[in-house]
mmCIF file of C-alpha atoms in Angstrom:
data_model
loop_
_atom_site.group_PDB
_atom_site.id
_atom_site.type_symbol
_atom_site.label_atom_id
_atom_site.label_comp_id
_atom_site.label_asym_id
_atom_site.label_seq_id
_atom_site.Cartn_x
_atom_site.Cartn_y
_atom_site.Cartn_z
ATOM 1 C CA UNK N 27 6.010 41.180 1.751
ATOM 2 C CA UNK N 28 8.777 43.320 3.540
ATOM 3 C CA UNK N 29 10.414 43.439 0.374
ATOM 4 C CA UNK N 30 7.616 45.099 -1.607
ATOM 5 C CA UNK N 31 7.021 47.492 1.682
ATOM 6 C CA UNK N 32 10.566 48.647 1.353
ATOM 7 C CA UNK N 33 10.415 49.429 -2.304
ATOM 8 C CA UNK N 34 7.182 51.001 -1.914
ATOM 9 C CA UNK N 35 8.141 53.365 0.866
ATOM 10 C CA UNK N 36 11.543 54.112 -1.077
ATOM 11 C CA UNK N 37 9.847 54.965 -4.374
ATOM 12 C CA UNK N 38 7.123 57.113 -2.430
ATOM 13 C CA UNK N 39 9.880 59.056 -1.115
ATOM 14 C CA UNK N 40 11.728 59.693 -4.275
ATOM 15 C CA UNK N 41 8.135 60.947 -5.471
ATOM 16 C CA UNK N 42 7.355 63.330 -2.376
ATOM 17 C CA UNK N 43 10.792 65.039 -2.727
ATOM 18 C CA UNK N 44 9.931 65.920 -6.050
ATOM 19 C CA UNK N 45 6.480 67.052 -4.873
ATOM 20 C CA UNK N 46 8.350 69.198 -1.848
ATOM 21 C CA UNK N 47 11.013 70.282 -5.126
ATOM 22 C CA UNK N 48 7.771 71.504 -7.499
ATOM 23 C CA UNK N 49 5.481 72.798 -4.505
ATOM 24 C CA UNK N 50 9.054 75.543 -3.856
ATOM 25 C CA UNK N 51 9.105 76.181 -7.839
ATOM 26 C CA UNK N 52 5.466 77.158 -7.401
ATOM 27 C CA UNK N 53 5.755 79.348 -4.799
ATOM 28 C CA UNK N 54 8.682 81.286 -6.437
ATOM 29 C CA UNK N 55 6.800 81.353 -9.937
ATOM 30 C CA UNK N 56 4.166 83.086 -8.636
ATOM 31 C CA UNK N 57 1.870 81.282 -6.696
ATOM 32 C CA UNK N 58 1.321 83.930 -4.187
ATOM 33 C CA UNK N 59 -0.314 86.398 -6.174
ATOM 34 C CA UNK N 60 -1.312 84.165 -9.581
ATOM 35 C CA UNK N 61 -4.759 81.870 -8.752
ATOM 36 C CA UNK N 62 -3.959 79.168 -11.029
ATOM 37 C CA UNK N 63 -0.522 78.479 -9.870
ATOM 38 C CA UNK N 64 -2.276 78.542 -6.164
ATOM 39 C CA UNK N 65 -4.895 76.347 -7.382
ATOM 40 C CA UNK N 66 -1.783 74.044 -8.473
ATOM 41 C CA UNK N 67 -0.056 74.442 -5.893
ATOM 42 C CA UNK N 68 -2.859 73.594 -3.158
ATOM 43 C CA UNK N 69 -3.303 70.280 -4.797
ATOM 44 C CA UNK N 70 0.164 69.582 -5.085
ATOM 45 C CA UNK N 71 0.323 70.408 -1.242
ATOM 46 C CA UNK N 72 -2.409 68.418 -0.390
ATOM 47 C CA UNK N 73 -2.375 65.247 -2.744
ATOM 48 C CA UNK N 74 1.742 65.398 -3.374
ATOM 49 C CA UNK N 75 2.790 66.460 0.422
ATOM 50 C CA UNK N 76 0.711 65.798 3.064
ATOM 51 C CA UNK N 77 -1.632 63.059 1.659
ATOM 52 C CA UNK N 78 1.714 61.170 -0.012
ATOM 53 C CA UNK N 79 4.036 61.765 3.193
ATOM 54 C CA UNK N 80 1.421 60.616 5.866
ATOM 55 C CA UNK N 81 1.342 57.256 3.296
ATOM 56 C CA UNK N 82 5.195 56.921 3.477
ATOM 57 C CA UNK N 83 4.789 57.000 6.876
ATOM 58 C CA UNK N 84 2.412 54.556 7.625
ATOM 59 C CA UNK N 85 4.712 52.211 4.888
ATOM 60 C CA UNK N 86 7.739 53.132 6.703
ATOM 61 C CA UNK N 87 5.930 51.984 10.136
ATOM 62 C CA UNK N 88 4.966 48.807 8.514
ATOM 63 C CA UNK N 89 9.047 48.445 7.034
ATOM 64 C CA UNK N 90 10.402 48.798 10.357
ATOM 65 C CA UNK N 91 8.177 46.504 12.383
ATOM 66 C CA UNK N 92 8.721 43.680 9.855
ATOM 67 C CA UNK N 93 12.099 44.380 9.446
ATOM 68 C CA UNK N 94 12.483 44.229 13.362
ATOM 69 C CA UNK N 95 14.099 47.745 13.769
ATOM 70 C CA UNK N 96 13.527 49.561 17.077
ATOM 71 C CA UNK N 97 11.755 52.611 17.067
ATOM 72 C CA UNK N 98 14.352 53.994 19.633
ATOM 73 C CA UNK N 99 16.718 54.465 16.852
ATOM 74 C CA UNK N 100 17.792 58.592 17.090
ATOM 75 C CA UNK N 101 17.326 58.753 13.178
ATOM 76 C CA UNK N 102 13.424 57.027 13.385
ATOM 77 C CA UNK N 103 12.566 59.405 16.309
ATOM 78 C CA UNK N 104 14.292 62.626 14.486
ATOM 79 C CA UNK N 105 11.905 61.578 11.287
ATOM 80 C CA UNK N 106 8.813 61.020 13.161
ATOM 81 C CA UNK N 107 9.288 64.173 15.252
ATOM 82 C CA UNK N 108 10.503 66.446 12.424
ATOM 83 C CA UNK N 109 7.140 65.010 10.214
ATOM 84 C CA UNK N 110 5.386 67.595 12.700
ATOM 85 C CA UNK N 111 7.661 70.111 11.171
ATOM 86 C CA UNK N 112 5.742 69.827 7.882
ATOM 87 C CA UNK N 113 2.271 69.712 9.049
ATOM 88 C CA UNK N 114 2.854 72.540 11.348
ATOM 89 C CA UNK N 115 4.417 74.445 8.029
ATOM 90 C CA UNK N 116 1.086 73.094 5.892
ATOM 91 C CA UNK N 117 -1.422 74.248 8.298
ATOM 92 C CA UNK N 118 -0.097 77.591 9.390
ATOM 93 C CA UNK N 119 2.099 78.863 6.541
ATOM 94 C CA UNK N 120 0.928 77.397 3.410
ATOM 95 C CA UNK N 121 -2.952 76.578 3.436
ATOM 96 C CA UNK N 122 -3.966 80.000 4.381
ATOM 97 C CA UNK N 123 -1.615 81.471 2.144
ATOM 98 C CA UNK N 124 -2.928 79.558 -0.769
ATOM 99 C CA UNK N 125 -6.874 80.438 0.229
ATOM 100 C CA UNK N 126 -6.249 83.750 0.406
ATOM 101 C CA UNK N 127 -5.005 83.561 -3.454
ATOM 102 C CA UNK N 128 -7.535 81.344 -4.364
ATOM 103 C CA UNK N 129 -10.076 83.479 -3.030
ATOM 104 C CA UNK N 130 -8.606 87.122 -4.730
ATOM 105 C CA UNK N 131 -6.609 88.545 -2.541
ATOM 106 C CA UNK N 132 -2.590 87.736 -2.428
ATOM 107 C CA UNK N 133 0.141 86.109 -0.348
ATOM 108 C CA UNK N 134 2.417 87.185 1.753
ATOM 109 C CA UNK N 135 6.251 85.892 2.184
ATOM 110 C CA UNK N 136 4.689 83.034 4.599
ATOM 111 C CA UNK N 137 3.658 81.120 1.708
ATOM 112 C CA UNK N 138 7.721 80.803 0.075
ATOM 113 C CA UNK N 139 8.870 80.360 3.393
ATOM 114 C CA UNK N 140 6.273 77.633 4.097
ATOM 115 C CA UNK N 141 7.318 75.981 1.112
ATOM 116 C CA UNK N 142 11.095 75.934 2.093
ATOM 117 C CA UNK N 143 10.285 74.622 4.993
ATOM 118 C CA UNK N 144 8.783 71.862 4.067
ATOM 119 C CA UNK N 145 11.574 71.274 1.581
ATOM 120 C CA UNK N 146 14.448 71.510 3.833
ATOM 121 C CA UNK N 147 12.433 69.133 6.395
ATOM 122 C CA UNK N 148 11.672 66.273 3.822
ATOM 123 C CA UNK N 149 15.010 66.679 2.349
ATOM 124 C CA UNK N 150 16.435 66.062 5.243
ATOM 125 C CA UNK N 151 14.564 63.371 6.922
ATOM 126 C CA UNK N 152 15.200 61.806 3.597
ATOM 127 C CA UNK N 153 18.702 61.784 4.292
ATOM 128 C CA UNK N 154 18.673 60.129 7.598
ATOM 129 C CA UNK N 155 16.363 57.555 5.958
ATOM 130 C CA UNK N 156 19.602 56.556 3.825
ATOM 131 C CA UNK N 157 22.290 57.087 6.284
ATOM 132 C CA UNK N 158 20.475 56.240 9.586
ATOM 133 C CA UNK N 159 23.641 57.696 11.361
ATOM 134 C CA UNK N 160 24.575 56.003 14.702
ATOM 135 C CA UNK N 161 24.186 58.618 17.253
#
């Protein structure tokens, strides 16, 4: 059963960097001032990001307490604390953002730099995840 944990939270990672990757090629296509691409984008964000990330999450609780790993490691507390990075960036940056497109009206720069953000935080908690450097 660990076994199939692990893969599963590996895989779901792979897939919510590419969901981080698409939600930043949104926002720089246009997503800030063109209603489709913030329709897109707002399911992306919600489905691909937050919905897929809390999921890894919960996996990645379940990998470490089978696999007997402390959570007192520096790397598991870095990637629990920097997770509130990306809600914090979701809730105040990009959700508004993406309402106020949806609804007619247009973006500001909150809504790219939401999305980068979010990016550089999953990117990087993804690279602890492999290294889990000894602090």
């Amino acid at each position: 059963m660990s076994t199939g944990m692990h893969h599963l939270h590996m895989n779901l990672a792979h897939l919510l960097v590419l969901t981080a990757l698409i939600g930043m090629i949104l926002s720089v296509l246009g997503a800030a001032s063109k209603p489709s691409l913030a329709m897109l984008m707002a399911k992306n964000h919600k489905f691909g990001v937050l919905m897929l990330g809390r999921l890894i999450y919960a996996a990645g609780f379940g990998v470490a307490i089978t696999g007997g790993h402390s959570f007192a490691h520096p790397w598991m507390i870095a990637g629990i604390l920097f997770w509130g990075g990306v809600e914090v960036a979701g809730k105040r940056l990009i959700g508004p953002e993406l309402q106020a497109v949806i609804d007619g009206d247009s973006a500001s720069s909150k809504l790219m730099i939401g999305a980068a953000v979010q990016l550089v935080i999953i990117v990087t908690v993804y690279g602890l995840m492999q290294i889990k450097p000894v602090l």
